[in-house]
Structure formats: C-alpha cells, structure tokens
Amino acid sequence: MLKRLILFACLLASVYTASAAGNPQKTLVVGSEENFPPFSIGSTDDTAGGFAVELWKEVAREAGLKYTIKVRPWGELLQDFRDGKVDVLINIATSEERHRYTDFSVPHVTVNGAIFVRKGDSLISSEADLAGKSIIVFKSDLAHEYAVSKGRQKQLVLVDDAREGLRLLSSGKHDAMLLSKLAGMQTLRELGIDNVRALDIKAGYAQKFTFGVHKGDSDLLAALNEGLALAKAGGEYDRLYQKWFGVYETKEPTFIDILKYLLPFALFVACLAVYFFYRRSRERKESEAALRESKLRLDTILDNVGAHIFIKDTEYRYTYVNRKVCELFGLPEEMIVGKSDAAFFSPESVEEIIVSDRPVLEEGLTVKREEINLAAENEQPHSYWTVKLPLRDGSGAIYGLCGISTDITELKLLEDEVKKKSAQLEEELAEREIAQESLQEQTALLEEEVEERRRAEVALKKSEETVRHKLKAILEPEGDIGALELSDIIDCEMLQAMMEDFYRITGMLGAVVDVSGKVLVAVGWQDICTKFHRVHAEACKNCLESDTVLTEGVAAGTYKLYRCKNNMWDMVTPIEVGGKHLGNVFIGQFFYQDDPPDVEFFREQARRYGFDETQYLAALDRVPRFTREAVDAGMKFYAELTKVVSTLSFTSIKLSRMLAERIHLEEQLRQSQKMEAVGQLAGGVAHDFNNILQVITGYGNMLKMNENLGIKQQEWVDHILSSAERAAQLTKGLLAFSRKQLICLEPVDLNEVIENFKKFILRVIGEDIHLKTVTYGDRLIVHADVGQLEQVLINLATNARDSMHKGGILTIETGLQTVEAPFDHEFGRAESGRYAVVTVSDSGSGMDEETRKRIFEPFYTTKEVGKGTGLGMAIVYGIIKQHRGIINVYSEPGHGTTFRIYLPVQEAELGGVYPQAVQVQAPMGGSETILLAEDDAEVRKLVVSILCQYGYEVIQAVDGQDVVEKFADNREKVAMILMDMIMPKKNGKEAYEEISLLQPGVKVMYSSGYTADFIQNRGVSEEGIELVMKPVQPMELLRKIREMLDR
C-alpha cells in the first residue's frame, strides 16, 4: 500500500514536471566534492564515485537529465556554485546561511557531526572541552560554519578535505577535528589510520545532505525530488545506502520492518494486560487502604515538621495547611482552608504575599529563599524564609502552589548582631592596617638609614685600606712604588702654577695625566677637547687610548711626537719615580703652522659623533698652531721639568722611608730598654725574694708534717705552699725573660719531654678539656733546659685553658722542619738549618690582630684585674729566645690559637738517626697562571712576590668567596689554585667544593698555620689533599707547586 502511494506521488510530480518544462533540457554542470567518503570519492572528473555520485546518476536517469560531473575541493565547488558556474551540488548540507542562495531537495542522508581526537587523549571528552584547543575543520563545511557560530574562529585550522585534516590530527598536530561521523570513519578506514577515534557523543550540529540548486530554480528542484522519490520507491536508494553506509550506520527501519517485530510483542502485551486488569481490580481495594494509611503517615510527618507547609490554588486560596500554620493563625484547619491571606494578614502583608505567589502561579517559576515579612492583625511582623514551587496536573497545567516557610526572626536578629560586630572588627582592622603601614614606613626609613651607614662604613674602610697600602708603599723599605698613584707623590697645585706661568709666557699648552688616563693638571686646554671630544663616549675613548697606548715606550728624559686618534698632534714625556712609570706630561693637542688640518675629516667626524658642525669647526679654528721649533723647545722644557719632579718625588719617598725606619728603630730601642729594665728589676729582687720564699716554704712544709693539725688547718697550709710555689715560678720566669738566670742546656729528646709532662698539663687544663698529643716518629734532640721547656708548656696550656670557657681540645704536636735560607719573621729571625717544631693549638675563642701582635709584650694582658700579671707570654718568649729558638702565633677570633716553637736540632746528637740534608737545587719556575687565596695581606704579598719572581702569573683572592668568583671569571687560564685552609666567609674545603662544580678536577694546594688536628677540629679533613704548613720556605713552596703542575 505504501509503495503504491509513493508511486502515485511520483506520477503526479512527473506530470507536473512534464507540463512545466517547456524548454529543451540543457546539460547540467554537477559538482561533486573531492575525497569526502563515503559520499564522494575520487579527485578527478573521470574518477568520481561514492554514495552521492551513484545516487545522482540514478536520480538523473529517472528524471531524464543530461549532466557532466565536475570534481573539485568543496570550497572551490561552493564558490563556483555561487558564481553560477555549477548548476547542482549533489551533497550539500542545509544551513541558515546557505538558504540565502540555495534551494534544497528533500534530504537523502542525515548524519550527525562528530568530534575526532587521538586515542589516549583524555583532555577532550565533551564539546565544552574544546575551549582554547586547536580545532581542524573542513573549509566551508557545515562544521566550519557551526564552529564560527560558536565563536571559535581563532581556534580553527582550515583544510581542503577530510584526508588532510585527519592526517594532521594523526601526526600529533592540533587537538581535535570537527567532521561528520560517517565521512570521518570512512576516511580513517581508507587511510589506514588507527590512532584516531570519534568521541561517543554527538556534536552540536547535524548534517542533512541534499541536492542543491540555485535559489528559485523550482523546475529543476521538482525534477530532482521526483527522481529521488522514484529511486527510493524502486529500492535502488536502499541498495546504495546499504552499500556505502551499512558498515557505519543503521538505516531507519520502515513501517513493515517494525510491524514484523511489533505484532508478536503486541499480542504478548495484550495477554499481560488482561492478566494485570484482573489482578489490579483485586489489589485496588488493598491499595486504597494502604493509601489511607500512607496519607495518615504523611499528615503526621507534615504536622510535626518545624516549618509552615501550605498549598494554595490558582485563586490564592488555601487548600491545605499543616499544624504549624494552624498554630500561626490560631485556627483549626477547616477554618483556614478555602480562604485567602486577606482573612489573616494586614493589607500590606497580603500585597507582599501576592507579589511572591504570582510568579509561581502565573509563570511556573520556583521562588526560593525569598524573605517575606508576615504579620497578623495587631501583631509584630515576623521574618520568614520561604520556598514556593508550582503544582502541575498530568497535562502540565498549573493548578496551585506548595509553600514551605521557616520563621527566621531570631536568626535575623542574630545576623544583625553579627553584622554589627563585623563592622566593628573591620574598623579595628582598618586602624591596625593604618598603624602597620606607619610602622612599615618607619621601618623602611630605619633600614635606609642603616644601609646608608653601612655604605659609609664600607667606603671608610676601603679608604682606610687604600691609605694604609699607600703609606706602606711610601714608608716601608720593601714598599712597591708601583702601588702608588701619581697624585700621591707629586704636588699637583705647584705643577699647575708652574705650567700656567709657562703658558702665559710661551702660549704652550700642557697637561699631566697618570697611567690610567686621569687628568691631574690641565693648562690651556681647548674647547674641542673639553666641550666635544671628552664628553662623547667614543671620542673620549680615543683620547684615553692616545694618553695611555700611543705613549708607551718613551724613555725618561725624552719625548715623543704622535698624532692622536682624533687626528691632532700631541707630544709626550714620561714621569718616572724610582724606576716606575706613573704618568706623562703632554703639550696638548695642536696643529703645525705648515700643516693645516683636514677640515673635511673633522666635518665628517662632527657628523659621526653628532656634534653641532658649526660650533665644532669654530672650536677647531681655536686649536693653537705652533712652529715646529716652538713645539720642540716646549717639550724640552717639559722633559727637564719631569726629571726634576721625578727626582724630587723619589728623594721625598726615600727620606720618608728613612724617617719611618728611624722611628721603628727608636721604638725597638724603647722596647729593648723596657725589657732591660724588667730584667734589672727581676735580677735585683730575685735573691731577696727567693730568700723570703725559702722561709715561707720551709715553715710551711714543717707545719704540714705536724700530725696535730686538723683538716681545716691542713687546707690552709696547702694554700700557703701553693701560693709560694706560684711566686717562685713567677721569679724564675722573670729571670728567664730577662736572661738573668743561668739555664742548664743539655741534649734532650723533645718527644720524651712532651710525654713525661702530660700528666702535669692535665692537672692545669682540667677535666672539661681534652688533651691530644701527636709526636714525631723519630727522636728530636735539642739542647734545652727541661724545666724551662716545661714552664713554656705550662704557660701555653694555662693560656689555652682560659680561652676555652666551655671546654674544648688542646693539641700538642712535634715535628721536624728544614729552613733553607735565613728569613726575618714578625717575632724574630730564623737562620738556615733544621728545627724541631712544637705546635700547641686550642679550639678556644682566639684573638684579634691587635692582641696577637702584642701577645708577647711584658705586662700586656686581656684578663680582668687580679686574674693575670701579663708576664706569662713574655716569659715564654724570653725562654725560647734563650734557647736560640723562635716562636710564632696564628689566631683569628672564633677560630682558636696556634703557637709554633722552633728549636735548633742538634745534628751531632742524632747519631745518624736522621739522614743528612741533601743539597737542594733551586726549583724551576714557570709561566702558568696561579690563583692565590690568602686572607693575610702580608703573607699574600710575600707569596705573590715569590711566584712572580719565578715567572708565574698570579690572580689574587682575599677570602673563600672571592676565590670562587675569581675562578669563575678566569677558569680558562687558571692552571692551579693555592689557597689558605682557614679563611673568612668560606674555608678552603667549601670554596673548593663550589669550584669543582664549575670545573671538576682543578688542581689545588692548601696552606695553613694551624696544626692538622686543629684543621680537623674545624671539620676540614687533611686526607687526600695537598697541604703545606706555614711557615714554609720559598724554595719548598716553589718545588711543591712545580711538582703539582707537572703531574
């Protein structure tokens, strides 16, 4: 029957078309999209295929249409269609935009849009996830129009066909592609792409594919609809659909298909209906009873809920109220139901209630948590939170509303109180913020003042350091004049006056410039220099280069003519003081009268530097012109002047050094006289004092032997004897210091002296200090008075104990050291030979540099009054001197103290235990670069002099942080590092660890004035490192450096 109806409709359409087509048919140009499977495949006119192409051929055959197929990319086809070059598009999806210029046939396929993503991509699971993502679309496709309508224009990547887009997505580019699901699945299958999938959701658009003709071409459209209907009626459409889409999409079933499955099910349902009708009639009575019981339970629940629950009809009348509403109105339910709010509330409240009810009853809206003030007649208003929702019948019509109201009067009062408290708290917080801002401003001002003071202190310290170095260069015999600046030596004001007088007489310019290019004296300088060349960066650079580079190699007393970088003539003669070149005297820039300037050159120079050309050339005209004879005469004068200045300056320095040396000798004389006075005092009183001590100690010992003394009296006697012993030791010490007491020198093994005296030292230092001794492997024979050496050890141990208030470690170590050449030291002079070395180190508080320098002065002490005489260290110094030895001290605040004693070894007493010293050849020097890190300026200066003397290049660092920074700046040229083990900011180990991160394996040698035990106590292990102990002889240091560099 259905098929007959379709055939009848097609017949009517055919008759209509036949009657309407009055003109002979033309050959239609039919557009088929390139590579859009399964709708269209093929890329040329001859290879066109696919569902839409085969369906068109069937429809054209039924309608009797002539045509040619044109295969092009979709965007091109759509443009050709709009330009009238194509008559029919056989696979165009309908859209609002396209309706403006296209009439569509009935759809031949409807497909949903899909979102294609890479497999494993969990970031996109819905269309909302496309926000901010890069999306591929088929240019001019419906998906393109849809994405633009959604405001995703900036996210889109346009391609010409589905193949190109899916290949891009598969390769990892972009995030997703919008495409019809059928076309996408067919293209993936055709390309063999297996890492792209379609999401199991529908995109926000569907594509109804039709045949499209130009707007208003109703005859052609009717013919196409007729052909399409005939294709469907004849079954050809179903065959083509199954061929191209059967794999991807289930075809919509026909009524006959549905009926084959529906009829058996309908019979089964009818049987069930009969059974359930019988059963339901039996259960209805039971349900009615259960319903009554359920209503009773619901009423009980609603009556006991803390809220007011009510139902109204569309006339605003109550149809149900619970017990809480009855209590509110003070009436039973039957007296409330059927009445409106006007019967219970004031007119103002009724109007407010109606305003709240109207949106629910008239518009079907739900009113939630709306605050309503209700008040019965002559009662105070109450506040309620109310929720009202519409009630609908089976057809969806509103028949009333249900309301739930909760009395929140008390809650509102509490909320008002909270708001009041919050306002007060906010006000307090605002006041605190103002106070805090004021405090921050004051703090910032204070920090600025502190920082300003810190900068001033740093500048002052730097200035003091500079002055100290310059004074040292001037006053000390070994001072380096090269460390001075020319302005430190010459009288610039005097030279300025002399050169100005010479300028007024001769017109000859002049300038004194130091080796850094700093102008100290300038006479008759021209505008071209002061207003142009030296105020422009590049031109000034030329001036400085002329002042420093072009003037090199001029001998003292001579002069040199040269053309400066700014193309003017100049002459120079050097200023040398003590053989050091410190500056130059220049005539100043000029021209020869017989050699006029190249004006064009200066014109170009003005343009290059941006000078005002007129003003610059005017300044050029003012540059002096001299004869060659005048220039030579002027420079001869300046050359003689520099010789006089140099001679006078060097003579002044020598006189200053002689005066400084005299002052130093006078200070030494006064010190010697003071020590002699102490010695004479000690020698004068020693005899009588010892006699008195003899009486005291004699009677004291006799008393101690008296058995009748009690325990308390025995303690008193012990105190007397102890004090007498201390007085006797003080006398002996004074005599030793003044060398008035004869000492008994005999060959002794220094190791045995240390071991035998350990128990006495332990009594001195107490239990909270750990004593550690490290003795040399072989005997160390020296000529010494054992008692005096023990006195030295006692004094050093006592000094160490007093510096370790909370306990610590006292280390006594012996060793052997060879002094290859005599050298002067701060506390004496060491002759060449071999020395036994006793090192006494503590982990105490250490001392500052001023205390260290005065440690051996008589009567100098840092202890409280009554805690010390100030003679302990002076006695130690005197005893060591009497033994023809020397003593050094190393210390820093917070790093403990190390005393090192050198006593001459008695070779004749060694009996061949020690091998004789081998004649050591002077080590080879080198040309490598060594990075030296030493915090003691004097030691650093000594080592630099030694290394430079033997050809090495030295880069200096003053602490652990500085050596890291200097290495970072010069890592390419540094061959090895020589650094102190204990330094400010970072010790040697910490500095080396940072340097190793910059360049692993760099060669490093450490030096230290502390013992190995002291170093280990500071957490720096000696194991696996190259370490030389101070003082080290220059030849030994050079040999060790050469050995390390040659490894």
Coordinates of C-alpha atoms in Angstrom, one line a residue, residues 4 47 130 174 188 219 410 456 531 553 806 816 855 880 944 983:
R4 CA 1.6 2.4 -4.3
T47 CA 37.2 9.0 -11.2
L130 CA 37.2 22.3 23.0
H174 CA 46.4 20.2 16.8
L188 CA 40.1 6.7 8.6
D219 CA 11.5 23.2 -12.0
E410 CA 15.7 35.1 65.9
A456 CA 79.6 54.8 54.6
K531 CA 83.3 70.5 25.1
G553 CA 107.9 53.0 25.3
K806 CA 83.1 25.7 77.8
L816 CA 110.8 18.4 62.0
I855 CA 100.8 38.9 72.9
I880 CA 112.5 30.5 73.7
V944 CA 102.9 36.9 45.1
M983 CA 89.7 31.8 55.6

